[in-house]
mmCIF file of C-alpha atoms in Angstrom:
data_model
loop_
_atom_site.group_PDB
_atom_site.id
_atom_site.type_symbol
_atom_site.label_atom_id
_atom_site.label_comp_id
_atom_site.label_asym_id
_atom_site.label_seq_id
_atom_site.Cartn_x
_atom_site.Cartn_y
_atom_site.Cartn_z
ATOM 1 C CA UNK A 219 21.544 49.051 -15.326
ATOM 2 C CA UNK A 220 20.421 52.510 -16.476
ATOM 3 C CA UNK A 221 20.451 55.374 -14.908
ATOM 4 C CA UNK A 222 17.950 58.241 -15.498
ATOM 5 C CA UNK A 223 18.565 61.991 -14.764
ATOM 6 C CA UNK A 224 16.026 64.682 -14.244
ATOM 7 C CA UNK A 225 18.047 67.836 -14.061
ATOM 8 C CA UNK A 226 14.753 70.517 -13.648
ATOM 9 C CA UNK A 227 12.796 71.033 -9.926
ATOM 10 C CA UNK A 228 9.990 68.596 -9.347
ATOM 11 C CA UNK A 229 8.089 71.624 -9.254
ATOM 12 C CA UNK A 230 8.513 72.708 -12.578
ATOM 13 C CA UNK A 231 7.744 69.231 -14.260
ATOM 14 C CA UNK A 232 3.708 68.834 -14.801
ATOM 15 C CA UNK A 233 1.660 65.837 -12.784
ATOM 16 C CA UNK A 234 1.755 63.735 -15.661
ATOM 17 C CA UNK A 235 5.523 63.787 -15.312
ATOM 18 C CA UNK A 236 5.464 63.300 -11.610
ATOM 19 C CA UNK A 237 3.681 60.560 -12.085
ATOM 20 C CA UNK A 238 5.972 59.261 -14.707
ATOM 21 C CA UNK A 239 9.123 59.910 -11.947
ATOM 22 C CA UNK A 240 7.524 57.962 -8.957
ATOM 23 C CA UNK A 241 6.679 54.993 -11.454
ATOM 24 C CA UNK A 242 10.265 54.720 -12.644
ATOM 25 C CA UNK A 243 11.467 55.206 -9.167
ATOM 26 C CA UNK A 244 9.245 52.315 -7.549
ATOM 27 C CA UNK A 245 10.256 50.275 -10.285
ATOM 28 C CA UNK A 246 13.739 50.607 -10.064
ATOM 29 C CA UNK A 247 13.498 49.640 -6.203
ATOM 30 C CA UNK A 248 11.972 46.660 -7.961
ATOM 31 C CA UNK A 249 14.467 46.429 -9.862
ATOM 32 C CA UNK A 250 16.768 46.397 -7.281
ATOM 33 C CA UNK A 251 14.985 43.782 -4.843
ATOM 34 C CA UNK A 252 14.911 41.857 -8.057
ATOM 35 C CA UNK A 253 18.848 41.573 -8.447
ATOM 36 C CA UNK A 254 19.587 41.038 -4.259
ATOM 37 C CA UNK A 255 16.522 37.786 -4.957
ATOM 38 C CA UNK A 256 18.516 36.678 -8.143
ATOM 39 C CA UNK A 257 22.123 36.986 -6.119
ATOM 40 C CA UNK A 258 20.863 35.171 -3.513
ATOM 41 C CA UNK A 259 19.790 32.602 -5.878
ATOM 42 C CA UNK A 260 23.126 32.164 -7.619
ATOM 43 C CA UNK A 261 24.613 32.030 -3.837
ATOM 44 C CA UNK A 262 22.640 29.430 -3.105
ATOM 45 C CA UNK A 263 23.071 27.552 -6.416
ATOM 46 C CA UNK A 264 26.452 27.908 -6.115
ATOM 47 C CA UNK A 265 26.635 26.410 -2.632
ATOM 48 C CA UNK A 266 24.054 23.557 -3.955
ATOM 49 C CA UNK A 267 26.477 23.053 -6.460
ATOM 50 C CA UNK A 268 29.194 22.760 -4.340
ATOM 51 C CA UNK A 269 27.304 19.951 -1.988
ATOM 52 C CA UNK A 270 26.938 18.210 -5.056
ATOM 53 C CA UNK A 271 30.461 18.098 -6.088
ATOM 54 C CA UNK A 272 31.361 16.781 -2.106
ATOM 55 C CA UNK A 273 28.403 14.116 -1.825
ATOM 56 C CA UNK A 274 28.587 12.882 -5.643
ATOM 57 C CA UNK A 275 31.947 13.304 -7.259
ATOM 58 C CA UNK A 276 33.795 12.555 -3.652
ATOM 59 C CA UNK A 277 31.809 10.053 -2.195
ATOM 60 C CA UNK A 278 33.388 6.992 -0.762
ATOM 61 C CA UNK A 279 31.950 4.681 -3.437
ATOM 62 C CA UNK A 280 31.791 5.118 -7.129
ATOM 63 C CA UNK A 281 29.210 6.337 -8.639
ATOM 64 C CA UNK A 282 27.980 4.946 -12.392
ATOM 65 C CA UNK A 283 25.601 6.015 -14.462
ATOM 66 C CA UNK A 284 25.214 3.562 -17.625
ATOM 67 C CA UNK A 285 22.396 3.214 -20.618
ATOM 68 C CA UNK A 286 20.350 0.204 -21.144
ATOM 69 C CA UNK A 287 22.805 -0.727 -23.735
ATOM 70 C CA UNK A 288 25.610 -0.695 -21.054
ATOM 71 C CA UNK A 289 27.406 2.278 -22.179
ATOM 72 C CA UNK A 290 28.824 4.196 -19.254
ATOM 73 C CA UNK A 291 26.939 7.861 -19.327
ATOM 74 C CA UNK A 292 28.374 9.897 -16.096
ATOM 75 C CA UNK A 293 30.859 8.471 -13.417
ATOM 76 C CA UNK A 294 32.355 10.388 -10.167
ATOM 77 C CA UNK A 295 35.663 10.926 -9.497
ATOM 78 C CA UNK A 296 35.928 7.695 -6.872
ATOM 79 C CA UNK A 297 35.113 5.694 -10.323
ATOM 80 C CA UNK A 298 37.651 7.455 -11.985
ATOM 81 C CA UNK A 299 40.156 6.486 -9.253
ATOM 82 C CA UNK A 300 39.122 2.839 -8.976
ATOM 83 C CA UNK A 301 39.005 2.403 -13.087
ATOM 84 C CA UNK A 302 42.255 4.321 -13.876
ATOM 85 C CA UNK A 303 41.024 6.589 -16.357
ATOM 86 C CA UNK A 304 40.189 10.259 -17.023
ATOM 87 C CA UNK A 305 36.593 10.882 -17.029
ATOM 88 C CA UNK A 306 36.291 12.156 -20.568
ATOM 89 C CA UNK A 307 37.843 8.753 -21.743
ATOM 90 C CA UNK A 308 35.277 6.442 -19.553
ATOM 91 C CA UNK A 309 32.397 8.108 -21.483
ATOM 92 C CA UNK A 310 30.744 6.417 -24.323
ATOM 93 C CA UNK A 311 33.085 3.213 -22.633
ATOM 94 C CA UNK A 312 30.822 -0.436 -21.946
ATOM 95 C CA UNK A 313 31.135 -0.840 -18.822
ATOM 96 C CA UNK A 314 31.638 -4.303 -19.079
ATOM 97 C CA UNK A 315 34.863 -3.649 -20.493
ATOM 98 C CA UNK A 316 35.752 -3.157 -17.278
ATOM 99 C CA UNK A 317 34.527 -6.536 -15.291
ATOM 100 C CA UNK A 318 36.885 -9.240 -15.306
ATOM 101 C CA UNK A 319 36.481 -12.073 -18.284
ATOM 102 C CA UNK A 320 35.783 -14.938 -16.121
ATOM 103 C CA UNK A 321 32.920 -12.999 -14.428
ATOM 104 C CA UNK A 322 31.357 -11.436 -17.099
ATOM 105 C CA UNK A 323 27.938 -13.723 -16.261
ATOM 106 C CA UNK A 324 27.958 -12.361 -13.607
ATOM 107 C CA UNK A 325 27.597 -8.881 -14.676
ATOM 108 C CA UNK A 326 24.888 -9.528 -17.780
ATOM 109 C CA UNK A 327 22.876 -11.616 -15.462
ATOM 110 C CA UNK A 328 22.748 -8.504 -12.941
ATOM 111 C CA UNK A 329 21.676 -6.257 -15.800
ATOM 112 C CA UNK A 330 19.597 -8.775 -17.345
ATOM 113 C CA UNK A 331 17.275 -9.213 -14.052
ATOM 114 C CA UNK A 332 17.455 -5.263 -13.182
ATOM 115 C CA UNK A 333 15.993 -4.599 -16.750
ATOM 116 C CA UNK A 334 13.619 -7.784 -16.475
ATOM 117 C CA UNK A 335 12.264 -7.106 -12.968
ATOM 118 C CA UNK A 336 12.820 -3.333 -12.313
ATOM 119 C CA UNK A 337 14.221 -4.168 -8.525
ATOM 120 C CA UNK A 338 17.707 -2.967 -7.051
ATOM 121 C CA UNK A 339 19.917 -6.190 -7.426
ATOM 122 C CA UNK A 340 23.605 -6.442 -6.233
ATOM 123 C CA UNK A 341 26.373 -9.055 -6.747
ATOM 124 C CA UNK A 342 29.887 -8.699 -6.390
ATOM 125 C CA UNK A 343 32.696 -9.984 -8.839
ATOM 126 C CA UNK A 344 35.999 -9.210 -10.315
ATOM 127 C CA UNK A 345 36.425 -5.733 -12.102
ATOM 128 C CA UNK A 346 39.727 -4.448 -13.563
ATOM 129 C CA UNK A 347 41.437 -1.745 -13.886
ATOM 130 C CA UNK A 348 43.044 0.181 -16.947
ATOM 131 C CA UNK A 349 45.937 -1.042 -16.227
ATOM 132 C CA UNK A 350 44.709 -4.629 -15.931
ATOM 133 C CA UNK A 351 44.917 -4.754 -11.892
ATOM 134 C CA UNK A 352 41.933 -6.788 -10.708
ATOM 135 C CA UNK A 353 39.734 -6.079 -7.916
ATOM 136 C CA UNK A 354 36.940 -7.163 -5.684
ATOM 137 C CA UNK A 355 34.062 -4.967 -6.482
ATOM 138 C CA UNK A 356 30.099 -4.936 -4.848
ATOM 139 C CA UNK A 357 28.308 -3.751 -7.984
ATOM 140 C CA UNK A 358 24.633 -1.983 -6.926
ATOM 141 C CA UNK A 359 22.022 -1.091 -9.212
ATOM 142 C CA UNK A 360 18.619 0.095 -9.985
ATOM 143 C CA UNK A 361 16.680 1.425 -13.356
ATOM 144 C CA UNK A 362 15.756 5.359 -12.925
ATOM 145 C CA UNK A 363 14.748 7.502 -15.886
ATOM 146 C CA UNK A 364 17.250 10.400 -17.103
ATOM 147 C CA UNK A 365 16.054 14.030 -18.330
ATOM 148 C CA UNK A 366 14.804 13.340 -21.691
ATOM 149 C CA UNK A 367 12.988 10.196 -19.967
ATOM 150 C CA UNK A 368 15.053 7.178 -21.330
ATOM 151 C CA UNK A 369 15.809 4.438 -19.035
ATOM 152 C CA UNK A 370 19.124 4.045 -17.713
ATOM 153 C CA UNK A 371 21.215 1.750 -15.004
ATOM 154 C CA UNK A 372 22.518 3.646 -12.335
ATOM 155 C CA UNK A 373 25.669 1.379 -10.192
ATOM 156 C CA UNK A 374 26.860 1.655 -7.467
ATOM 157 C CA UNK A 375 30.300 0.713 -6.959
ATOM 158 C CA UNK A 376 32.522 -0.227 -3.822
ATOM 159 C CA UNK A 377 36.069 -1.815 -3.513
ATOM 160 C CA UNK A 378 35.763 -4.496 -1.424
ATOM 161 C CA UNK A 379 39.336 -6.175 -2.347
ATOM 162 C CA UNK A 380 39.978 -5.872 1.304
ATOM 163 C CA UNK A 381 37.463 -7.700 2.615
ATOM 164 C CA UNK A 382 37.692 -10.663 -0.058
ATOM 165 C CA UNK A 383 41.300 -10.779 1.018
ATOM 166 C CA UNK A 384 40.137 -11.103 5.046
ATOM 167 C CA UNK A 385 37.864 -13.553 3.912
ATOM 168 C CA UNK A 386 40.320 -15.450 1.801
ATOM 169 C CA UNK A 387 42.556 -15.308 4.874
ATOM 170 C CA UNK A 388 40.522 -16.826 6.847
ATOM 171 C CA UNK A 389 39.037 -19.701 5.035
ATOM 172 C CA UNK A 390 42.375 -20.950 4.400
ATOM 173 C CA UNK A 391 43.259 -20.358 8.271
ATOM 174 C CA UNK A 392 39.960 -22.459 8.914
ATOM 175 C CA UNK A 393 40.693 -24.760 6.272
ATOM 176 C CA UNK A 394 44.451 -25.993 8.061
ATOM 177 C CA UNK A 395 42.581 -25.739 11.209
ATOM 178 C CA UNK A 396 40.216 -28.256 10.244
ATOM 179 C CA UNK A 397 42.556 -30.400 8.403
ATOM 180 C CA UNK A 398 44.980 -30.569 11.600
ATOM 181 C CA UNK A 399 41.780 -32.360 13.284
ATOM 182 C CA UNK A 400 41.112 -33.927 10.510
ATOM 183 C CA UNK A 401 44.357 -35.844 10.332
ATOM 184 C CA UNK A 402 44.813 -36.557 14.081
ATOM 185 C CA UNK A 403 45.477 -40.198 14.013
ATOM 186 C CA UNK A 404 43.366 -41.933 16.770
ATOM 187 C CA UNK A 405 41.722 -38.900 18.234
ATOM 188 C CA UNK A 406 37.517 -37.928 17.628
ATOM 189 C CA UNK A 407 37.274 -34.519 17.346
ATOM 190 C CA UNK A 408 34.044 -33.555 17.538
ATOM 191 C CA UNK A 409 33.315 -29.728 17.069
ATOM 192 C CA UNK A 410 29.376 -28.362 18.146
ATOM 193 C CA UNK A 411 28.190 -24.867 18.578
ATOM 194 C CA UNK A 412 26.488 -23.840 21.614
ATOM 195 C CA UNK A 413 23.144 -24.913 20.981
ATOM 196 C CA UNK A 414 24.655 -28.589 20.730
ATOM 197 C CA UNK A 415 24.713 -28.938 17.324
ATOM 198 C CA UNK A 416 27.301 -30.788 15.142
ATOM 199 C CA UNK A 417 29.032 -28.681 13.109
ATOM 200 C CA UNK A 418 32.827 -30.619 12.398
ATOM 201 C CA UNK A 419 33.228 -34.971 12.749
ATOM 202 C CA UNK A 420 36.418 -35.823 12.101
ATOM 203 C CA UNK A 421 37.284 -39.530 10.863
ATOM 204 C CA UNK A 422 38.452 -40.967 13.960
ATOM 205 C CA UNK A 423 34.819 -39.949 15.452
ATOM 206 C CA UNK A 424 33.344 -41.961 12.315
ATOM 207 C CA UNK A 425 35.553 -45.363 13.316
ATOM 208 C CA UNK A 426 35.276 -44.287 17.328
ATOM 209 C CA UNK A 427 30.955 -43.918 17.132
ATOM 210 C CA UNK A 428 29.820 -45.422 14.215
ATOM 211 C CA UNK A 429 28.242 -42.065 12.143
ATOM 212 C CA UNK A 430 29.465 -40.743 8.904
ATOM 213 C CA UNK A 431 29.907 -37.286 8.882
ATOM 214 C CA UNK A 432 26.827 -36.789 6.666
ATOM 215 C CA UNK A 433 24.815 -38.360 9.283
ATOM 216 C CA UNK A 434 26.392 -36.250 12.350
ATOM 217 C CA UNK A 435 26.736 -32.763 10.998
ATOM 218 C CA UNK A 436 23.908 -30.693 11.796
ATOM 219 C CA UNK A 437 22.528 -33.166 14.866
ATOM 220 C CA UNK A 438 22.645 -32.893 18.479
ATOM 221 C CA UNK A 439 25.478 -33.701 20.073
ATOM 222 C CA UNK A 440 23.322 -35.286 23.060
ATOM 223 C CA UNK A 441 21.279 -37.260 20.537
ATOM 224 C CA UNK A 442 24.470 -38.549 19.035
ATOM 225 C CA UNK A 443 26.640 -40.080 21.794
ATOM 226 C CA UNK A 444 25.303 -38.549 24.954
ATOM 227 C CA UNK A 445 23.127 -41.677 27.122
ATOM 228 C CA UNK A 446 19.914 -40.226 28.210
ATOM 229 C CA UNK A 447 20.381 -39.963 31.748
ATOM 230 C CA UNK A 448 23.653 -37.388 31.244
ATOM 231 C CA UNK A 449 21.591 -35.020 28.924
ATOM 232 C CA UNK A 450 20.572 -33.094 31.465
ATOM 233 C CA UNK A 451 23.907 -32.654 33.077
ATOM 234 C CA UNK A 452 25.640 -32.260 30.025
ATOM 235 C CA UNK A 453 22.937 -29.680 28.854
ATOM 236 C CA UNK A 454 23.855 -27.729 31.765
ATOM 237 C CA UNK A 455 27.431 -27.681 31.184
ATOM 238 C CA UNK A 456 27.170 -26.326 28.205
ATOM 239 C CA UNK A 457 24.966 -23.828 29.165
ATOM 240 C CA UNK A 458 27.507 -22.788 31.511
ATOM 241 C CA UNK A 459 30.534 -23.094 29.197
ATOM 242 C CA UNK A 460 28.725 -20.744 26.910
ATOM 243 C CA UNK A 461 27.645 -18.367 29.478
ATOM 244 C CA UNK A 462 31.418 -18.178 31.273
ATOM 245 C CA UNK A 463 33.438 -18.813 28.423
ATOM 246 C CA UNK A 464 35.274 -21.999 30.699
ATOM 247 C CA UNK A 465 35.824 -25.225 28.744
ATOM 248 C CA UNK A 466 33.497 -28.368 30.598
ATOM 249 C CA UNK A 467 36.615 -29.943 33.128
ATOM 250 C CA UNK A 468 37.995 -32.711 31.426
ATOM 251 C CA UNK A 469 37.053 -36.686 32.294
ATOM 252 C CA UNK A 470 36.562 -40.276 31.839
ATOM 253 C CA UNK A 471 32.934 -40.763 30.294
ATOM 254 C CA UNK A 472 31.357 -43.397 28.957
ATOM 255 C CA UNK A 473 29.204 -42.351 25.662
ATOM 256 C CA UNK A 474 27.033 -43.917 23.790
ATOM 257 C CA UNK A 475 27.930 -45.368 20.053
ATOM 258 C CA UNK A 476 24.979 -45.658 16.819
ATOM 259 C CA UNK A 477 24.302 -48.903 17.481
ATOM 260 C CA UNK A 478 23.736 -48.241 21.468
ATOM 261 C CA UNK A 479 26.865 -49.778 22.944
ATOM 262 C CA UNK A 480 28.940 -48.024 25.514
ATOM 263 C CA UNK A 481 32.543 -46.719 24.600
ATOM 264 C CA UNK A 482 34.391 -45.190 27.404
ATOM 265 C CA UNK A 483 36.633 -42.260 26.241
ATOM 266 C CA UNK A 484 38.857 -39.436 27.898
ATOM 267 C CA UNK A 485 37.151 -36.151 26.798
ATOM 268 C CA UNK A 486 38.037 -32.900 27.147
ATOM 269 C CA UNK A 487 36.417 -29.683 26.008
ATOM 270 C CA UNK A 488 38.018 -26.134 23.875
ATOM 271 C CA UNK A 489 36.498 -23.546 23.276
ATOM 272 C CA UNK A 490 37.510 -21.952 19.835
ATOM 273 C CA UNK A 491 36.605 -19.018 18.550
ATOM 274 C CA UNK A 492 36.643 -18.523 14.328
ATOM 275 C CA UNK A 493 36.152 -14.734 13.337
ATOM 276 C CA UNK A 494 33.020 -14.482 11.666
ATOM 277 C CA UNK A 495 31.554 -17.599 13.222
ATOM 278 C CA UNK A 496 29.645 -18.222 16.699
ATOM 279 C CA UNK A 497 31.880 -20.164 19.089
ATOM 280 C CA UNK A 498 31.907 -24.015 19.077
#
């Protein structure tokens, strides 16, 4: 800033320098609006800047930034977190350095198509830390253009170690569960979700019928082993069951086998529900 002083009356100074002293006065209330616009502009960067740092560098996913030769360019701190290392040491880093051996495929085949077809694509696979912890990871990506206008890969990634371990949970849970059936001695288990289809045969329905599982799985129930003149009834039923959640009573039938002989068998109905699966 400068500052100007005039120490002689206004009156004493001739027009021309009147003239001069409104001009420097109008201009330094230009001056003036000037530096209020450009603080407000700095606020306002400042507080952009600050958004920036919450929605990018703490988001609840990591955020990867990586050249088309697969060298990592910017990460966020959630990366930094997940990978184990100090963001000035993941720079210039492949990222596949960090994706686990056995599912490196996985990863080059992701780039490969991104690059090839210029459309998001997503898989998820095995990632590892610096300290050679593996994880679950959802990898996202797209191609966008950086400021000089090469192409880059931008990921997004998300631990999803969790969720694998839910899932891993319960396909064993479901895996004894339908083993237990499996291995009833003398008992057809039949399972069927509430549209009637077959979805689980066990052996002793193969012996007790006459279908392989192949041939069962994926049928109707009623076309199976159900005569014609109980469909109806037994359509019903199962409308019901799935509309009350109560089992069809238990009874004395007699059902029909492939080749279109009678069988008469004690059935009884549960209703089980898998997570992650409709009831059957």
């Amino acid at each position: 800033n400068t500052a100007l002083f005039l120490e002689q009356p206004e009156m004493m100074w001739p027009d021309e320098a009147q003239k001069t002293l409104h001009e420097l006065r109008v201009h330094q209330i230009e001056l003036e609006m000037q530096n209020a616009e450009l603080r407000n502009s700095q606020a306002a960067l400042a507080a952009s800047n600050e958004r920036y740092f919450d929605f990018y560098d703490l988001a609840p996913v990591g955020y990867i930034t990586v050249s088309a030769q697969g060298i990592i360019l910017q990460v966020n701190l959630t990366t930094v977190n997940l990978l184990g290392l100090p963001r000035e040491q993941l720079l210039k880093l492949p990222l596949s350095r960090f994706i686990f051996q056995e599912d490196q495929d996985r990863y080059y085949m992701l780039c490969h198509q991104l690059i090839k077809t210029g459309r998001p694509q997503a898989n998820e696979l095995r990632m590892t830390r610096q300290a050679g912890t593996p994880f679950w990871a959802r990898l996202e990506a797209l191609v966008a253009q950086d400021d000089p206008g090469t192409q880059v890969l931008r990921f997004v990634l998300s631990d999803i170690s969790e969720r694998k371990q839910v899932e891993e949970k319960l396909r064993l849970s479901e895996e004894r569960f339908r083993g237990m059936l499996r291995d009833v001695p003398g008992v057809a288990v039949q399972g069927y979700g509430m549209d009637g289809l077959t979805t689980y045969w066990n052996p002793s329905s193969e012996v007790l019928y006459g279908y392989s599982a192949q041939e069962a799985i994926g049928r109707s129930l009623l076309d199976l082993i159900i005569p014609p003149e109980m469909r109806e009834g037994v359509t019903q039923a199962i409308r019901q069951m799935a509309e009350t959640g109560q089992p069809i009573p238990a009874s004395e039938l007699s059902l029909m086998k492939k080749d279109g002989s009678r069988v008469m068998v004690f059935s009884s109905h549960a209703i089980v529900q898998l997570p992650g699966h409709t009831p059957e």
